[in-house]
mmCIF file of C-alpha atoms in Angstrom:
data_model
loop_
_atom_site.group_PDB
_atom_site.id
_atom_site.type_symbol
_atom_site.label_atom_id
_atom_site.label_comp_id
_atom_site.label_asym_id
_atom_site.label_seq_id
_atom_site.Cartn_x
_atom_site.Cartn_y
_atom_site.Cartn_z
ATOM 1 C CA MET A 13 -25.606 -1.740 0.335
ATOM 2 C CA THR A 14 -25.516 1.707 1.793
ATOM 3 C CA ASN A 15 -23.830 0.550 4.924
ATOM 4 C CA THR A 16 -21.112 -1.404 3.035
ATOM 5 C CA LYS A 17 -17.684 0.163 3.675
ATOM 6 C CA ILE A 18 -15.410 0.954 0.827
ATOM 7 C CA ALA A 19 -11.729 0.691 0.689
ATOM 8 C CA VAL A 20 -9.184 2.051 -2.060
ATOM 9 C CA VAL A 21 -6.165 0.296 -2.595
ATOM 10 C CA THR A 22 -3.363 1.599 -4.479
ATOM 11 C CA GLY A 23 -1.434 -0.637 -6.670
ATOM 12 C CA GLY A 24 -4.057 -3.076 -6.324
ATOM 13 C CA SER A 25 -3.847 -5.237 -9.745
ATOM 14 C CA ARG A 26 -1.138 -7.752 -8.447
ATOM 15 C CA GLY A 27 0.917 -8.755 -5.884
ATOM 16 C CA LEU A 28 0.474 -7.609 -2.233
ATOM 17 C CA GLY A 29 -2.115 -5.023 -3.379
ATOM 18 C CA LYS A 30 -4.164 -7.715 -5.142
ATOM 19 C CA GLU A 31 -4.210 -9.826 -2.016
ATOM 20 C CA MET A 32 -5.169 -6.791 0.331
ATOM 21 C CA ALA A 33 -8.058 -6.347 -2.101
ATOM 22 C CA LEU A 34 -9.250 -9.887 -2.045
ATOM 23 C CA ALA A 35 -8.898 -9.773 1.835
ATOM 24 C CA LEU A 36 -10.711 -6.811 2.206
ATOM 25 C CA ALA A 37 -13.715 -7.985 0.087
ATOM 26 C CA GLY A 38 -13.500 -11.012 1.970
ATOM 27 C CA LYS A 39 -14.384 -8.745 5.196
ATOM 28 C CA GLY A 40 -17.456 -7.420 3.237
ATOM 29 C CA GLN A 41 -15.910 -4.280 1.768
ATOM 30 C CA ASP A 42 -16.412 -2.878 -1.736
ATOM 31 C CA VAL A 43 -12.843 -2.115 -3.227
ATOM 32 C CA ILE A 44 -11.419 0.349 -5.305
ATOM 33 C CA ILE A 45 -7.995 -0.334 -6.811
ATOM 34 C CA THR A 46 -5.337 1.592 -8.930
ATOM 35 C CA TYR A 47 -3.153 0.506 -11.630
ATOM 36 C CA ARG A 48 -0.267 1.980 -13.341
ATOM 37 C CA GLU A 49 0.153 0.112 -16.570
ATOM 38 C CA GLN A 50 -1.171 -3.240 -16.200
ATOM 39 C CA GLN A 51 -4.908 -2.661 -16.823
ATOM 40 C CA ASP A 52 -5.820 -6.341 -17.931
ATOM 41 C CA ALA A 53 -4.182 -7.333 -14.545
ATOM 42 C CA ALA A 54 -6.287 -4.904 -12.780
ATOM 43 C CA GLU A 55 -9.574 -6.036 -14.360
ATOM 44 C CA GLU A 56 -8.956 -9.484 -13.499
ATOM 45 C CA THR A 57 -8.616 -8.486 -9.792
ATOM 46 C CA VAL A 58 -11.897 -6.504 -9.996
ATOM 47 C CA ALA A 59 -13.497 -9.795 -11.448
ATOM 48 C CA GLN A 60 -12.219 -11.713 -8.606
ATOM 49 C CA VAL A 61 -13.524 -9.408 -6.118
ATOM 50 C CA LYS A 62 -16.840 -9.259 -7.557
ATOM 51 C CA LYS A 63 -16.759 -13.211 -7.379
ATOM 52 C CA THR A 64 -16.936 -12.585 -3.488
ATOM 53 C CA GLY A 65 -19.994 -10.523 -4.184
ATOM 54 C CA ARG A 66 -18.529 -7.117 -3.292
ATOM 55 C CA ARG A 67 -18.393 -4.325 -5.968
ATOM 56 C CA ALA A 68 -15.101 -3.204 -7.325
ATOM 57 C CA ALA A 69 -13.518 -1.069 -9.825
ATOM 58 C CA ALA A 70 -10.070 -0.048 -11.337
ATOM 59 C CA LEU A 71 -8.695 3.254 -11.808
ATOM 60 C CA PRO A 72 -5.445 4.328 -13.520
ATOM 61 C CA LEU A 73 -2.936 6.177 -11.101
ATOM 62 C CA ASP A 74 0.903 6.982 -12.006
ATOM 63 C CA MET A 75 2.462 7.439 -8.615
ATOM 64 C CA ALA A 76 5.731 8.416 -10.614
ATOM 65 C CA ARG A 77 3.711 11.415 -11.937
ATOM 66 C CA PHE A 78 2.817 13.919 -9.214
ATOM 67 C CA GLU A 79 0.724 15.829 -11.558
ATOM 68 C CA SER A 80 -1.490 12.927 -12.014
ATOM 69 C CA LEU A 81 -2.969 12.948 -8.443
ATOM 70 C CA ASN A 82 -5.855 15.708 -9.254
ATOM 71 C CA GLY A 83 -6.803 13.508 -12.190
ATOM 72 C CA PHE A 84 -7.279 10.504 -10.162
ATOM 73 C CA ILE A 85 -9.140 12.270 -7.250
ATOM 74 C CA ALA A 86 -11.655 13.300 -9.915
ATOM 75 C CA LEU A 87 -12.015 9.881 -11.222
ATOM 76 C CA LEU A 88 -12.125 8.641 -7.533
ATOM 77 C CA LYS A 89 -15.004 11.121 -6.817
ATOM 78 C CA ALA A 90 -16.993 10.119 -9.931
ATOM 79 C CA GLN A 91 -16.569 6.372 -8.987
ATOM 80 C CA LEU A 92 -17.864 6.788 -5.715
ATOM 81 C CA GLN A 93 -20.731 8.648 -7.015
ATOM 82 C CA GLN A 94 -21.728 5.717 -9.169
ATOM 83 C CA TRP A 95 -21.919 3.682 -6.093
ATOM 84 C CA GLY A 96 -24.268 6.327 -4.701
ATOM 85 C CA SER A 97 -21.610 7.806 -1.992
ATOM 86 C CA SER A 98 -19.331 10.886 -1.532
ATOM 87 C CA ARG A 99 -17.034 9.242 0.782
ATOM 88 C CA PHE A 100 -15.132 6.013 1.299
ATOM 89 C CA ASP A 101 -13.500 4.271 4.591
ATOM 90 C CA PHE A 102 -10.196 2.722 4.137
ATOM 91 C CA LEU A 103 -7.130 4.197 2.157
ATOM 92 C CA ILE A 104 -4.507 1.650 1.784
ATOM 93 C CA ASN A 105 -1.353 3.110 0.341
ATOM 94 C CA ASN A 106 0.446 0.226 -1.084
ATOM 95 C CA ALA A 107 1.475 1.233 -4.846
ATOM 96 C CA GLY A 108 5.364 1.137 -5.189
ATOM 97 C CA MET A 109 8.365 0.162 -6.897
ATOM 98 C CA GLY A 110 11.596 -1.530 -6.374
ATOM 99 C CA ALA A 111 14.994 -1.826 -7.410
ATOM 100 C CA THR A 112 18.398 -3.243 -5.796
ATOM 101 C CA VAL A 113 20.783 -0.502 -6.297
ATOM 102 C CA PRO A 114 23.947 0.279 -4.472
ATOM 103 C CA PHE A 115 24.351 3.467 -2.541
ATOM 104 C CA LEU A 116 27.133 4.647 -4.644
ATOM 105 C CA GLN A 117 25.288 3.901 -7.842
ATOM 106 C CA VAL A 118 21.893 5.896 -7.168
ATOM 107 C CA ASN A 119 21.373 8.772 -9.236
ATOM 108 C CA GLU A 120 19.424 11.906 -9.047
ATOM 109 C CA ALA A 121 16.613 10.895 -11.482
ATOM 110 C CA MET A 122 16.323 7.443 -9.849
ATOM 111 C CA PHE A 123 16.345 9.276 -6.338
ATOM 112 C CA ASP A 124 13.413 11.483 -7.611
ATOM 113 C CA GLU A 125 11.375 8.694 -9.035
ATOM 114 C CA PHE A 126 11.270 6.800 -5.573
ATOM 115 C CA LEU A 127 10.527 10.087 -3.863
ATOM 116 C CA ASN A 128 7.558 10.603 -6.329
ATOM 117 C CA VAL A 129 6.431 7.128 -5.656
ATOM 118 C CA HIS A 130 7.013 6.213 -2.394
ATOM 119 C CA PHE A 131 6.498 9.441 -0.354
ATOM 120 C CA LYS A 132 5.837 12.734 -2.195
ATOM 121 C CA SER A 133 2.684 11.216 -4.130
ATOM 122 C CA VAL A 134 1.735 9.364 -0.931
ATOM 123 C CA TYR A 135 1.585 12.367 1.217
ATOM 124 C CA PHE A 136 -0.299 14.255 -1.091
ATOM 125 C CA LEU A 137 -2.578 11.880 -2.232
ATOM 126 C CA THR A 138 -3.354 11.092 1.400
ATOM 127 C CA GLN A 139 -4.008 15.007 1.966
ATOM 128 C CA GLN A 140 -6.604 14.873 -0.795
ATOM 129 C CA ALA A 141 -8.251 11.843 0.301
ATOM 130 C CA VAL A 142 -9.020 12.695 3.678
ATOM 131 C CA PRO A 143 -11.713 15.032 2.993
ATOM 132 C CA LEU A 144 -13.361 11.863 1.410
ATOM 133 C CA LEU A 145 -12.866 9.717 4.334
ATOM 134 C CA ASN A 146 -15.748 8.755 6.859
ATOM 135 C CA GLU A 147 -15.223 9.161 10.373
ATOM 136 C CA GLY A 148 -14.025 6.245 11.885
ATOM 137 C CA GLY A 149 -12.058 5.711 8.702
ATOM 138 C CA ARG A 150 -8.502 4.326 8.338
ATOM 139 C CA ILE A 151 -5.103 4.979 6.632
ATOM 140 C CA ILE A 152 -2.813 2.263 6.107
ATOM 141 C CA ASN A 153 0.389 2.554 4.809
ATOM 142 C CA ILE A 154 2.773 -0.069 3.307
ATOM 143 C CA SER A 155 6.191 0.187 4.668
ATOM 144 C CA THR A 156 9.133 -2.521 4.684
ATOM 145 C CA GLY A 157 11.105 -4.372 7.009
ATOM 146 C CA THR A 158 14.290 -2.667 5.618
ATOM 147 C CA THR A 159 13.609 0.309 7.697
ATOM 148 C CA ARG A 160 14.502 -1.765 10.907
ATOM 149 C CA PHE A 161 17.104 -4.014 9.383
ATOM 150 C CA SER A 162 19.454 -2.894 6.566
ATOM 151 C CA ASN A 163 19.915 -4.648 3.394
ATOM 152 C CA PRO A 164 22.825 -3.310 0.949
ATOM 153 C CA GLY A 165 21.266 -1.822 -2.022
ATOM 154 C CA TYR A 166 18.060 -0.695 -0.559
ATOM 155 C CA SER A 167 19.449 2.661 0.752
ATOM 156 C CA VAL A 168 16.889 4.830 -1.357
ATOM 157 C CA TYR A 169 13.822 2.663 -0.898
ATOM 158 C CA ALA A 170 14.189 2.166 2.669
ATOM 159 C CA SER A 171 14.948 5.907 3.247
ATOM 160 C CA MET A 172 11.192 6.746 1.714
ATOM 161 C CA LYS A 173 9.741 4.077 3.524
ATOM 162 C CA GLY A 174 11.309 5.577 6.639
ATOM 163 C CA ALA A 175 9.867 8.709 6.040
ATOM 164 C CA ILE A 176 6.363 7.241 5.367
ATOM 165 C CA GLU A 177 6.614 5.614 8.839
ATOM 166 C CA VAL A 178 7.215 8.913 10.398
ATOM 167 C CA PHE A 179 4.484 10.384 8.096
ATOM 168 C CA THR A 180 2.095 7.945 9.913
ATOM 169 C CA LYS A 181 2.696 8.719 13.186
ATOM 170 C CA TYR A 182 1.636 12.566 12.393
ATOM 171 C CA LEU A 183 -1.266 11.245 10.308
ATOM 172 C CA ALA A 184 -2.603 9.413 13.662
ATOM 173 C CA LYS A 185 -1.756 12.524 15.798
ATOM 174 C CA GLU A 186 -3.266 15.139 13.566
ATOM 175 C CA LEU A 187 -6.558 13.102 12.205
ATOM 176 C CA GLY A 188 -7.452 11.637 15.632
ATOM 177 C CA ALA A 189 -9.817 14.607 16.010
ATOM 178 C CA LYS A 190 -11.622 13.179 12.754
ATOM 179 C CA GLY A 191 -11.923 9.550 14.058
ATOM 180 C CA ILE A 192 -9.737 8.647 11.469
ATOM 181 C CA GLY A 193 -6.656 6.410 12.381
ATOM 182 C CA ALA A 194 -3.373 5.431 10.650
ATOM 183 C CA ASN A 195 -0.913 2.636 10.727
ATOM 184 C CA VAL A 196 1.910 1.246 9.071
ATOM 185 C CA VAL A 197 2.268 -2.482 7.828
ATOM 186 C CA ALA A 198 5.746 -3.431 7.138
ATOM 187 C CA PRO A 199 6.484 -6.607 5.195
ATOM 188 C CA GLY A 200 9.440 -8.350 5.398
ATOM 189 C CA PRO A 201 10.587 -10.679 2.402
ATOM 190 C CA VAL A 202 7.567 -11.802 0.194
ATOM 191 C CA GLU A 203 7.791 -13.984 -2.897
ATOM 192 C CA THR A 204 6.045 -11.525 -5.250
ATOM 193 C CA ASP A 205 6.922 -10.280 -8.588
ATOM 194 C CA PHE A 206 7.901 -7.006 -6.848
ATOM 195 C CA ASN A 207 11.599 -5.650 -7.721
ATOM 196 C CA ASN A 208 11.690 -8.175 -10.956
ATOM 197 C CA ALA A 209 10.466 -11.006 -8.991
ATOM 198 C CA MET A 210 14.043 -10.730 -7.169
ATOM 199 C CA ILE A 211 13.193 -13.530 -4.383
ATOM 200 C CA ARG A 212 11.063 -15.701 -6.612
ATOM 201 C CA SER A 213 13.630 -15.600 -9.521
ATOM 202 C CA ASN A 214 16.666 -16.018 -7.236
ATOM 203 C CA PRO A 215 16.470 -19.360 -5.402
ATOM 204 C CA ALA A 216 19.795 -18.663 -3.675
ATOM 205 C CA ILE A 217 18.585 -15.296 -2.177
ATOM 206 C CA LYS A 218 15.182 -16.965 -1.289
ATOM 207 C CA GLN A 219 17.238 -19.322 0.785
ATOM 208 C CA ASN A 220 19.200 -17.230 2.249
ATOM 209 C CA LEU A 221 16.438 -14.977 3.448
ATOM 210 C CA SER A 222 14.557 -18.064 4.430
ATOM 211 C CA ALA A 223 17.423 -19.146 6.859
ATOM 212 C CA LEU A 224 16.850 -15.790 8.789
ATOM 213 C CA SER A 225 13.197 -16.690 9.522
ATOM 214 C CA PRO A 226 12.338 -18.738 12.601
ATOM 215 C CA PHE A 227 9.817 -20.088 10.342
ATOM 216 C CA GLY A 228 12.300 -21.058 7.611
ATOM 217 C CA ARG A 229 10.630 -19.450 4.864
ATOM 218 C CA VAL A 230 9.997 -16.049 3.048
ATOM 219 C CA GLY A 231 6.425 -14.285 3.271
ATOM 220 C CA MET A 232 3.892 -15.331 0.824
ATOM 221 C CA GLN A 233 1.302 -12.809 -0.513
ATOM 222 C CA GLY A 234 -1.388 -14.337 1.350
ATOM 223 C CA ASP A 235 0.486 -13.467 4.568
ATOM 224 C CA ILE A 236 0.176 -9.563 4.119
ATOM 225 C CA GLY A 237 -3.468 -9.324 2.791
ATOM 226 C CA GLY A 238 -5.156 -10.656 6.239
ATOM 227 C CA VAL A 239 -3.152 -8.184 8.406
ATOM 228 C CA VAL A 240 -4.378 -5.192 6.315
ATOM 229 C CA ALA A 241 -7.945 -6.476 6.484
ATOM 230 C CA PHE A 242 -7.693 -6.771 10.159
ATOM 231 C CA LEU A 243 -6.285 -3.377 10.837
ATOM 232 C CA CYS A 244 -9.564 -2.145 8.593
ATOM 233 C CA SER A 245 -11.912 -4.050 10.809
ATOM 234 C CA PRO A 246 -13.823 -2.822 14.051
ATOM 235 C CA GLU A 247 -11.759 -5.418 16.267
ATOM 236 C CA ALA A 248 -8.575 -3.010 15.117
ATOM 237 C CA ALA A 249 -10.310 0.063 16.055
ATOM 238 C CA TRP A 250 -8.176 0.875 19.043
ATOM 239 C CA ILE A 251 -4.736 0.156 17.065
ATOM 240 C CA ASN A 252 -3.518 3.567 15.917
ATOM 241 C CA GLY A 253 -0.138 5.180 15.247
ATOM 242 C CA GLN A 254 1.692 1.757 15.076
ATOM 243 C CA ARG A 255 3.897 0.239 12.714
ATOM 244 C CA ILE A 256 3.293 -3.752 12.514
ATOM 245 C CA GLU A 257 5.960 -5.634 11.075
ATOM 246 C CA VAL A 258 4.866 -8.583 9.435
ATOM 247 C CA SER A 259 8.074 -10.562 8.583
ATOM 248 C CA GLY A 260 7.744 -14.035 10.367
ATOM 249 C CA GLY A 261 10.340 -12.674 12.872
ATOM 250 C CA ILE A 262 13.176 -12.206 10.578
ATOM 251 C CA ASN A 263 16.355 -10.587 11.917
ATOM 252 C CA GLY A 264 14.368 -10.514 15.217
#
């Protein structure tokens, strides 16, 4: 077990994060996931990872509360020590929140919450995590197709993700000397419970988005996890500082 690599997936209790955790475990990696409120769902993900023969753990983390980062890092170090390690290998910044709000209706409180969850906490969580990353480690930041094409109602969400994409380029540049790479995975429309299951719960929206794709469908959760796992594999070691859109060619 000593040579097994360890991945940390924020927001891994459900949706895309769960699929990422399972895909990483399928590649032979131990996985630590985080959850905000849904501990039961997180423990179910842990149980599914363990069925693959890999170790797994779930830790609480509220990205909306910037002051919670120090406590999380302490929990992470303690969990790593339980596994006989002081470091890990892959940080997948996936945790997020969604809302479809027209620009003219965005208020300051909403803006600040999106800022904390999608940019500020990601920025400083990554800063605190880097000393724990092994040489050859990887940082995968999850963005969105809506940084390339615009959907009304996503101005605040996509703006924060745009900042993450710029941030990732700087990570790749500044952490390269440590042997740590950084990339962005940008999903297109995916049928999950994200943003109150907007796509799953609205057949008309799903149909309209499907019509924009050459494949005639929206993404499924399993379409994303394998890409993240690949970027954490030796075969992807020379991919660095890149934005990889996983959208089925929507709005191409």
